[in-house]
Every structure is written in structure tokens, then in C-alpha cells.
Amino acid sequence: LAVGYFFGRAFYAETIFSKVIKQVNGGEGIKAYELSNKAIQTNYYSDRYHLLSSGINLAFAENIAKKEKLEDSDKETISKLIQQSIAEGKATVSVNPTKSSNWDALSSIYQTIIAFAKGSDQFAIQSLSQAISLEPTNPLLRVKLGGLYYSLKDYDSAIESFKLAILAKPDLANSHYNLAIAYRENNQIDKAKEQMEIVLKLVEPNSKD
């Protein structure tokens, strides 16, 4: 009976979650928000539900922030939505801490709010570093971390991250390109040129890249 009860709730939660996806794809944000909360209440232990809920909350906050003139009530709503987005992001990694993409998603949330939330940059770095520790051979995660350091003007750390991305996959042109730009900003022009020459060898001459 116990197994049947939990199986039934899990199945029902999946039914709700499928409706959430349809509402998101249809642009029905309010309904998607309400249904995502219902899915989580039905089955708390699904990282996918928390992850999508986090994205919905953040999307609402970004949408309100686009207003030309923000009232105090708007600012309060944005703050609450961001807090909820972070809470759901943390719940995602709490439910499934061994999944690299969950930590990557949490880092993306923190990166979105770096401009107006003190300490978000360090939380973003920590989360992305955890994602890398779970998937150390993924060069794209290291490129993202390098990009994060670059945005914070920590060019030395960015350079080291891009170097490790190259070690993971030497023929990934994007890693060499980012390393070249980081070298340039760090006034290491000769090294920047060397990396850009590698980029030109890796991409097709007539491609958009």
C-alpha cells in the first residue's frame, strides 16, 4: 500500500509536470507557475520540478524588471521572486547533488543577479566549480567558468580556466578563442596572437565562425 501510494503520487506529479511544460511553451506563465508549485507539493523529490520552477520565478523577475519605471511594490516582488528562484535552485542540488547540470543551473541563477546581489559572484563560482568537479572532462563548463572570471575582470583566473578547457579538448576552437581574448585583456598580446592563430586553423575558412 505504501509503495502504491508513493508511486501514485509520483505518477500524478509527472502528469502535472507535463502540463507545466505545455503552459511554458504556450506562454502561459501564471498557469505554469501555479502548476509547477503543485507538482513540487505532490512530489518534492524530483530535481526537474525544482529546476523548472526556479527558471519560471527568475523569468517573472526579469520580465518585471524590464518596466521603465519600477514601483516599490515591483521591487519587492522582484526580490521575492529572485529569492524563490534561488531557493528552488538550491532544492534542485539538494535533491540530486550528484548531477553536474543542476550545479551549473544554480550557478547561472547567481550569475543573473550578480549586478544587484552582493556575494552572488562567489556563489556562482562555487556552484560552477562543483559542477566541474562532478564532470571534470567537460570543457564547456570550464569555458563557462573562465567566462565568469572574465566578466569579473579576474583575467588570471580566466586564463587558467580556459587553459584547462583546452587540456580537456584541444580541438575546441571556442576555448582557444576565449583564451586569446583573456590574454589580450591581460596585456599578453603575443600569447593572444598565438591562440588566435590556433583558432584560425581549427575553424573552416568559409564558415560563419
PDB file of C-alpha atoms in Angstrom:
ATOM      1  CA  LEU A   1       0.000   0.000   0.000  1.00  0.00           C
ATOM      2  CA  ALA A   2       2.812   2.389   0.894  1.00  0.00           C
ATOM      3  CA  VAL A   3       4.639   1.693  -2.372  1.00  0.00           C
ATOM      4  CA  GLY A   4       1.423   2.107  -4.322  1.00  0.00           C
ATOM      5  CA  TYR A   5       0.708   5.425  -2.602  1.00  0.00           C
ATOM      6  CA  PHE A   6       4.107   6.937  -3.428  1.00  0.00           C
ATOM      7  CA  PHE A   7       4.046   5.527  -6.962  1.00  0.00           C
ATOM      8  CA  GLY A   8       0.624   7.078  -7.472  1.00  0.00           C
ATOM      9  CA  ARG A   9       1.796  10.491  -6.245  1.00  0.00           C
ATOM     10  CA  ALA A  10       4.865  10.326  -8.471  1.00  0.00           C
ATOM     11  CA  PHE A  11       2.730   9.463 -11.487  1.00  0.00           C
ATOM     12  CA  TYR A  12       0.288  12.266 -10.686  1.00  0.00           C
ATOM     13  CA  ALA A  13       3.185  14.724 -10.287  1.00  0.00           C
ATOM     14  CA  GLU A  14       4.503  13.736 -13.728  1.00  0.00           C
ATOM     15  CA  THR A  15       1.059  14.411 -15.181  1.00  0.00           C
ATOM     16  CA  ILE A  16       1.093  17.886 -13.641  1.00  0.00           C
ATOM     17  CA  PHE A  17       4.655  18.486 -14.818  1.00  0.00           C
ATOM     18  CA  SER A  18       3.733  17.669 -18.415  1.00  0.00           C
ATOM     19  CA  LYS A  19       1.034  20.342 -18.164  1.00  0.00           C
ATOM     20  CA  VAL A  20       3.622  22.807 -16.849  1.00  0.00           C
ATOM     21  CA  ILE A  21       5.756  22.219 -19.950  1.00  0.00           C
ATOM     22  CA  LYS A  22       2.744  22.851 -22.201  1.00  0.00           C
ATOM     23  CA  GLN A  23       1.903  26.082 -20.373  1.00  0.00           C
ATOM     24  CA  VAL A  24       5.518  27.287 -20.605  1.00  0.00           C
ATOM     25  CA  ASN A  25       5.656  26.528 -24.328  1.00  0.00           C
ATOM     26  CA  GLY A  26       2.327  28.279 -24.764  1.00  0.00           C
ATOM     27  CA  GLY A  27       3.486  31.390 -22.951  1.00  0.00           C
ATOM     28  CA  GLU A  28       1.057  30.918 -20.063  1.00  0.00           C
ATOM     29  CA  GLY A  29       3.429  31.971 -17.291  1.00  0.00           C
ATOM     30  CA  ILE A  30       0.941  32.312 -14.426  1.00  0.00           C
ATOM     31  CA  LYS A  31      -0.591  28.896 -15.015  1.00  0.00           C
ATOM     32  CA  ALA A  32       2.874  27.344 -15.391  1.00  0.00           C
ATOM     33  CA  TYR A  33       3.929  28.938 -12.097  1.00  0.00           C
ATOM     34  CA  GLU A  34       0.894  27.602 -10.254  1.00  0.00           C
ATOM     35  CA  LEU A  35       1.193  24.117 -11.724  1.00  0.00           C
ATOM     36  CA  SER A  36       4.939  23.897 -11.048  1.00  0.00           C
ATOM     37  CA  ASN A  37       4.279  24.620  -7.365  1.00  0.00           C
ATOM     38  CA  LYS A  38       1.605  21.945  -7.356  1.00  0.00           C
ATOM     39  CA  ALA A  39       3.981  19.414  -8.938  1.00  0.00           C
ATOM     40  CA  ILE A  40       6.577  20.114  -6.246  1.00  0.00           C
ATOM     41  CA  GLN A  41       3.991  19.766  -3.485  1.00  0.00           C
ATOM     42  CA  THR A  42       2.928  16.436  -4.955  1.00  0.00           C
ATOM     43  CA  ASN A  43       6.471  15.096  -5.346  1.00  0.00           C
ATOM     44  CA  TYR A  44       9.196  17.160  -3.703  1.00  0.00           C
ATOM     45  CA  TYR A  45      11.983  14.745  -4.620  1.00  0.00           C
ATOM     46  CA  SER A  46      12.242  15.487  -8.339  1.00  0.00           C
ATOM     47  CA  ASP A  47      15.078  17.809  -9.265  1.00  0.00           C
ATOM     48  CA  ARG A  48      13.418  18.581 -12.616  1.00  0.00           C
ATOM     49  CA  TYR A  49      10.425  20.173 -10.926  1.00  0.00           C
ATOM     50  CA  HIS A  50      12.575  22.461  -8.774  1.00  0.00           C
ATOM     51  CA  LEU A  51      14.790  23.371 -11.707  1.00  0.00           C
ATOM     52  CA  LEU A  52      11.881  24.432 -13.898  1.00  0.00           C
ATOM     53  CA  SER A  53      10.242  26.301 -11.017  1.00  0.00           C
ATOM     54  CA  SER A  54      13.479  28.180 -10.451  1.00  0.00           C
ATOM     55  CA  GLY A  55      13.553  29.221 -14.099  1.00  0.00           C
ATOM     56  CA  ILE A  56       9.923  30.350 -14.038  1.00  0.00           C
ATOM     57  CA  ASN A  57      10.475  32.525 -10.956  1.00  0.00           C
ATOM     58  CA  LEU A  58      13.568  34.094 -12.490  1.00  0.00           C
ATOM     59  CA  ALA A  59      11.760  34.745 -15.781  1.00  0.00           C
ATOM     60  CA  PHE A  60       8.979  36.555 -13.928  1.00  0.00           C
ATOM     61  CA  ALA A  61      11.536  38.691 -12.078  1.00  0.00           C
ATOM     62  CA  GLU A  62      13.349  39.595 -15.309  1.00  0.00           C
ATOM     63  CA  ASN A  63      10.069  40.463 -17.009  1.00  0.00           C
ATOM     64  CA  ILE A  64       9.018  42.840 -14.222  1.00  0.00           C
ATOM     65  CA  ALA A  65      12.494  44.409 -14.157  1.00  0.00           C
ATOM     66  CA  LYS A  66      12.041  45.476 -17.798  1.00  0.00           C
ATOM     67  CA  LYS A  67       9.474  48.101 -16.781  1.00  0.00           C
ATOM     68  CA  GLU A  68      10.577  51.669 -17.481  1.00  0.00           C
ATOM     69  CA  LYS A  69       9.510  52.783 -14.023  1.00  0.00           C
ATOM     70  CA  LEU A  70       9.574  50.366 -11.107  1.00  0.00           C
ATOM     71  CA  GLU A  71       7.297  50.959  -8.146  1.00  0.00           C
ATOM     72  CA  ASP A  72       8.307  49.896  -4.647  1.00  0.00           C
ATOM     73  CA  SER A  73       5.847  47.010  -4.914  1.00  0.00           C
ATOM     74  CA  ASP A  74       7.563  45.884  -8.132  1.00  0.00           C
ATOM     75  CA  LYS A  75      10.967  45.908  -6.443  1.00  0.00           C
ATOM     76  CA  GLU A  76       9.581  43.879  -3.547  1.00  0.00           C
ATOM     77  CA  THR A  77       8.034  41.362  -5.944  1.00  0.00           C
ATOM     78  CA  ILE A  78      11.290  41.050  -7.893  1.00  0.00           C
ATOM     79  CA  SER A  79      13.198  40.442  -4.660  1.00  0.00           C
ATOM     80  CA  LYS A  80      10.777  37.712  -3.577  1.00  0.00           C
ATOM     81  CA  LEU A  81      10.863  36.034  -6.991  1.00  0.00           C
ATOM     82  CA  ILE A  82      14.663  36.011  -7.025  1.00  0.00           C
ATOM     83  CA  GLN A  83      14.761  34.582  -3.502  1.00  0.00           C
ATOM     84  CA  GLN A  84      12.329  31.879  -4.556  1.00  0.00           C
ATOM     85  CA  SER A  85      14.365  31.153  -7.693  1.00  0.00           C
ATOM     86  CA  ILE A  86      17.499  30.701  -5.582  1.00  0.00           C
ATOM     87  CA  ALA A  87      15.600  28.554  -3.076  1.00  0.00           C
ATOM     88  CA  GLU A  88      14.365  26.266  -5.857  1.00  0.00           C
ATOM     89  CA  GLY A  89      17.865  26.167  -7.368  1.00  0.00           C
ATOM     90  CA  LYS A  90      19.254  25.071  -4.012  1.00  0.00           C
ATOM     91  CA  ALA A  91      16.479  22.496  -3.697  1.00  0.00           C
ATOM     92  CA  THR A  92      17.480  21.151  -7.113  1.00  0.00           C
ATOM     93  CA  VAL A  93      21.025  20.384  -5.974  1.00  0.00           C
ATOM     94  CA  SER A  94      19.803  19.210  -2.581  1.00  0.00           C
ATOM     95  CA  VAL A  95      17.503  16.616  -4.149  1.00  0.00           C
ATOM     96  CA  ASN A  96      20.155  15.465  -6.641  1.00  0.00           C
ATOM     97  CA  PRO A  97      23.621  16.737  -5.656  1.00  0.00           C
ATOM     98  CA  THR A  98      25.493  14.350  -7.959  1.00  0.00           C
ATOM     99  CA  LYS A  99      24.109  15.830 -11.176  1.00  0.00           C
ATOM    100  CA  SER A 100      26.548  18.322 -12.697  1.00  0.00           C
ATOM    101  CA  SER A 101      23.907  20.182 -14.713  1.00  0.00           C
ATOM    102  CA  ASN A 102      21.998  21.028 -11.524  1.00  0.00           C
ATOM    103  CA  TRP A 103      25.004  22.873 -10.094  1.00  0.00           C
ATOM    104  CA  ASP A 104      25.535  24.540 -13.466  1.00  0.00           C
ATOM    105  CA  ALA A 105      21.935  25.767 -13.412  1.00  0.00           C
ATOM    106  CA  LEU A 106      22.318  27.113  -9.866  1.00  0.00           C
ATOM    107  CA  SER A 107      25.436  28.978 -10.961  1.00  0.00           C
ATOM    108  CA  SER A 108      23.500  30.526 -13.859  1.00  0.00           C
ATOM    109  CA  ILE A 109      20.896  31.841 -11.421  1.00  0.00           C
ATOM    110  CA  TYR A 110      23.560  33.511  -9.308  1.00  0.00           C
ATOM    111  CA  GLN A 111      25.225  34.958 -12.416  1.00  0.00           C
ATOM    112  CA  THR A 112      21.943  36.561 -13.449  1.00  0.00           C
ATOM    113  CA  ILE A 113      21.724  38.531 -10.198  1.00  0.00           C
ATOM    114  CA  ILE A 114      25.399  39.476  -9.775  1.00  0.00           C
ATOM    115  CA  ALA A 115      24.711  43.131 -10.620  1.00  0.00           C
ATOM    116  CA  PHE A 116      22.429  43.723  -7.639  1.00  0.00           C
ATOM    117  CA  ALA A 117      23.026  40.945  -5.108  1.00  0.00           C
ATOM    118  CA  LYS A 118      26.257  41.120  -3.138  1.00  0.00           C
ATOM    119  CA  GLY A 119      28.160  37.854  -2.951  1.00  0.00           C
ATOM    120  CA  SER A 120      26.336  36.289  -5.907  1.00  0.00           C
ATOM    121  CA  ASP A 121      29.560  36.200  -7.930  1.00  0.00           C
ATOM    122  CA  GLN A 122      31.275  33.958  -5.375  1.00  0.00           C
ATOM    123  CA  PHE A 123      28.240  31.691  -5.085  1.00  0.00           C
ATOM    124  CA  ALA A 124      28.200  31.433  -8.883  1.00  0.00           C
ATOM    125  CA  ILE A 125      31.876  30.449  -8.933  1.00  0.00           C
ATOM    126  CA  GLN A 126      31.411  27.895  -6.146  1.00  0.00           C
ATOM    127  CA  SER A 127      28.408  26.298  -7.826  1.00  0.00           C
ATOM    128  CA  LEU A 128      30.100  26.088 -11.216  1.00  0.00           C
ATOM    129  CA  SER A 129      33.249  24.698  -9.614  1.00  0.00           C
ATOM    130  CA  GLN A 130      31.126  21.972  -8.038  1.00  0.00           C
ATOM    131  CA  ALA A 131      29.633  21.185 -11.456  1.00  0.00           C
ATOM    132  CA  ILE A 132      33.160  20.853 -12.846  1.00  0.00           C
ATOM    133  CA  SER A 133      34.237  18.556 -10.015  1.00  0.00           C
ATOM    134  CA  LEU A 134      31.379  16.220 -10.970  1.00  0.00           C
ATOM    135  CA  GLU A 135      32.196  16.392 -14.686  1.00  0.00           C
ATOM    136  CA  PRO A 136      35.905  17.293 -14.928  1.00  0.00           C
ATOM    137  CA  THR A 137      36.313  16.307 -18.583  1.00  0.00           C
ATOM    138  CA  ASN A 138      33.589  18.671 -19.834  1.00  0.00           C
ATOM    139  CA  PRO A 139      35.436  21.594 -21.470  1.00  0.00           C
ATOM    140  CA  LEU A 140      32.287  23.701 -21.837  1.00  0.00           C
ATOM    141  CA  LEU A 141      31.897  24.001 -18.075  1.00  0.00           C
ATOM    142  CA  ARG A 142      35.472  25.259 -17.810  1.00  0.00           C
ATOM    143  CA  VAL A 143      34.814  27.732 -20.624  1.00  0.00           C
ATOM    144  CA  LYS A 144      31.785  28.987 -18.680  1.00  0.00           C
ATOM    145  CA  LEU A 145      33.856  29.371 -15.532  1.00  0.00           C
ATOM    146  CA  GLY A 146      36.513  31.217 -17.495  1.00  0.00           C
ATOM    147  CA  GLY A 147      33.831  33.472 -18.932  1.00  0.00           C
ATOM    148  CA  LEU A 148      32.548  34.183 -15.433  1.00  0.00           C
ATOM    149  CA  TYR A 149      36.024  35.133 -14.207  1.00  0.00           C
ATOM    150  CA  TYR A 150      36.456  37.252 -17.341  1.00  0.00           C
ATOM    151  CA  SER A 151      33.225  39.152 -16.646  1.00  0.00           C
ATOM    152  CA  LEU A 152      34.563  39.867 -13.145  1.00  0.00           C
ATOM    153  CA  LYS A 153      37.830  41.131 -14.707  1.00  0.00           C
ATOM    154  CA  ASP A 154      39.800  38.376 -12.975  1.00  0.00           C
ATOM    155  CA  TYR A 155      41.824  37.667 -16.098  1.00  0.00           C
ATOM    156  CA  ASP A 156      44.453  35.463 -14.459  1.00  0.00           C
ATOM    157  CA  SER A 157      41.796  33.035 -13.207  1.00  0.00           C
ATOM    158  CA  ALA A 158      40.012  33.210 -16.561  1.00  0.00           C
ATOM    159  CA  ILE A 159      43.216  32.283 -18.360  1.00  0.00           C
ATOM    160  CA  GLU A 160      43.788  29.273 -16.114  1.00  0.00           C
ATOM    161  CA  SER A 161      40.232  28.067 -16.633  1.00  0.00           C
ATOM    162  CA  PHE A 162      40.468  28.380 -20.426  1.00  0.00           C
ATOM    163  CA  LYS A 163      43.800  26.516 -20.360  1.00  0.00           C
ATOM    164  CA  LEU A 164      42.161  23.615 -18.525  1.00  0.00           C
ATOM    165  CA  ALA A 165      39.322  23.635 -21.068  1.00  0.00           C
ATOM    166  CA  ILE A 166      41.945  23.241 -23.806  1.00  0.00           C
ATOM    167  CA  LEU A 167      43.556  20.354 -21.947  1.00  0.00           C
ATOM    168  CA  ALA A 168      40.163  18.650 -21.778  1.00  0.00           C
ATOM    169  CA  LYS A 169      39.538  19.139 -25.523  1.00  0.00           C
ATOM    170  CA  PRO A 170      42.456  20.621 -27.511  1.00  0.00           C
ATOM    171  CA  ASP A 171      40.497  20.952 -30.772  1.00  0.00           C
ATOM    172  CA  LEU A 172      37.683  23.098 -29.334  1.00  0.00           C
ATOM    173  CA  ALA A 173      38.166  26.437 -31.089  1.00  0.00           C
ATOM    174  CA  ASN A 174      35.995  28.306 -28.602  1.00  0.00           C
ATOM    175  CA  SER A 175      38.423  27.567 -25.747  1.00  0.00           C
ATOM    176  CA  HIS A 176      41.379  28.946 -27.719  1.00  0.00           C
ATOM    177  CA  TYR A 177      39.364  31.988 -28.793  1.00  0.00           C
ATOM    178  CA  ASN A 178      38.362  32.836 -25.225  1.00  0.00           C
ATOM    179  CA  LEU A 179      41.913  32.293 -24.032  1.00  0.00           C
ATOM    180  CA  ALA A 180      43.147  34.700 -26.720  1.00  0.00           C
ATOM    181  CA  ILE A 181      40.709  37.390 -25.576  1.00  0.00           C
ATOM    182  CA  ALA A 182      41.666  36.869 -21.928  1.00  0.00           C
ATOM    183  CA  TYR A 183      45.345  37.163 -22.835  1.00  0.00           C
ATOM    184  CA  ARG A 184      44.605  40.362 -24.740  1.00  0.00           C
ATOM    185  CA  GLU A 185      42.813  41.920 -21.750  1.00  0.00           C
ATOM    186  CA  ASN A 186      45.725  40.824 -19.566  1.00  0.00           C
ATOM    187  CA  ASN A 187      48.153  42.647 -21.903  1.00  0.00           C
ATOM    188  CA  GLN A 188      49.779  39.402 -23.061  1.00  0.00           C
ATOM    189  CA  ILE A 189      49.478  40.243 -26.729  1.00  0.00           C
ATOM    190  CA  ASP A 190      51.951  37.702 -28.137  1.00  0.00           C
ATOM    191  CA  LYS A 191      50.190  34.835 -26.399  1.00  0.00           C
ATOM    192  CA  ALA A 192      46.837  36.204 -27.585  1.00  0.00           C
ATOM    193  CA  LYS A 193      48.066  36.129 -31.189  1.00  0.00           C
ATOM    194  CA  GLU A 194      49.320  32.558 -30.791  1.00  0.00           C
ATOM    195  CA  GLN A 195      45.923  31.385 -29.587  1.00  0.00           C
ATOM    196  CA  MET A 196      44.062  33.244 -32.327  1.00  0.00           C
ATOM    197  CA  GLU A 197      46.272  31.589 -34.927  1.00  0.00           C
ATOM    198  CA  ILE A 198      45.243  28.211 -33.490  1.00  0.00           C
ATOM    199  CA  VAL A 199      41.602  29.276 -33.749  1.00  0.00           C
ATOM    200  CA  LEU A 200      42.036  30.091 -37.444  1.00  0.00           C
ATOM    201  CA  LYS A 201      43.478  26.635 -38.035  1.00  0.00           C
ATOM    202  CA  LEU A 202      40.599  24.916 -36.255  1.00  0.00           C
ATOM    203  CA  VAL A 203      37.662  26.647 -37.964  1.00  0.00           C
ATOM    204  CA  GLU A 204      36.655  26.235 -41.596  1.00  0.00           C
ATOM    205  CA  PRO A 205      37.800  29.234 -43.674  1.00  0.00           C
ATOM    206  CA  ASN A 206      34.365  29.790 -45.245  1.00  0.00           C
ATOM    207  CA  SER A 207      32.267  29.097 -42.124  1.00  0.00           C
ATOM    208  CA  LYS A 208      30.399  31.700 -40.080  1.00  0.00           C
ATOM    209  CA  ASP A 209      32.830  31.042 -37.256  1.00  0.00           C
TER     210      ASP A 209
END
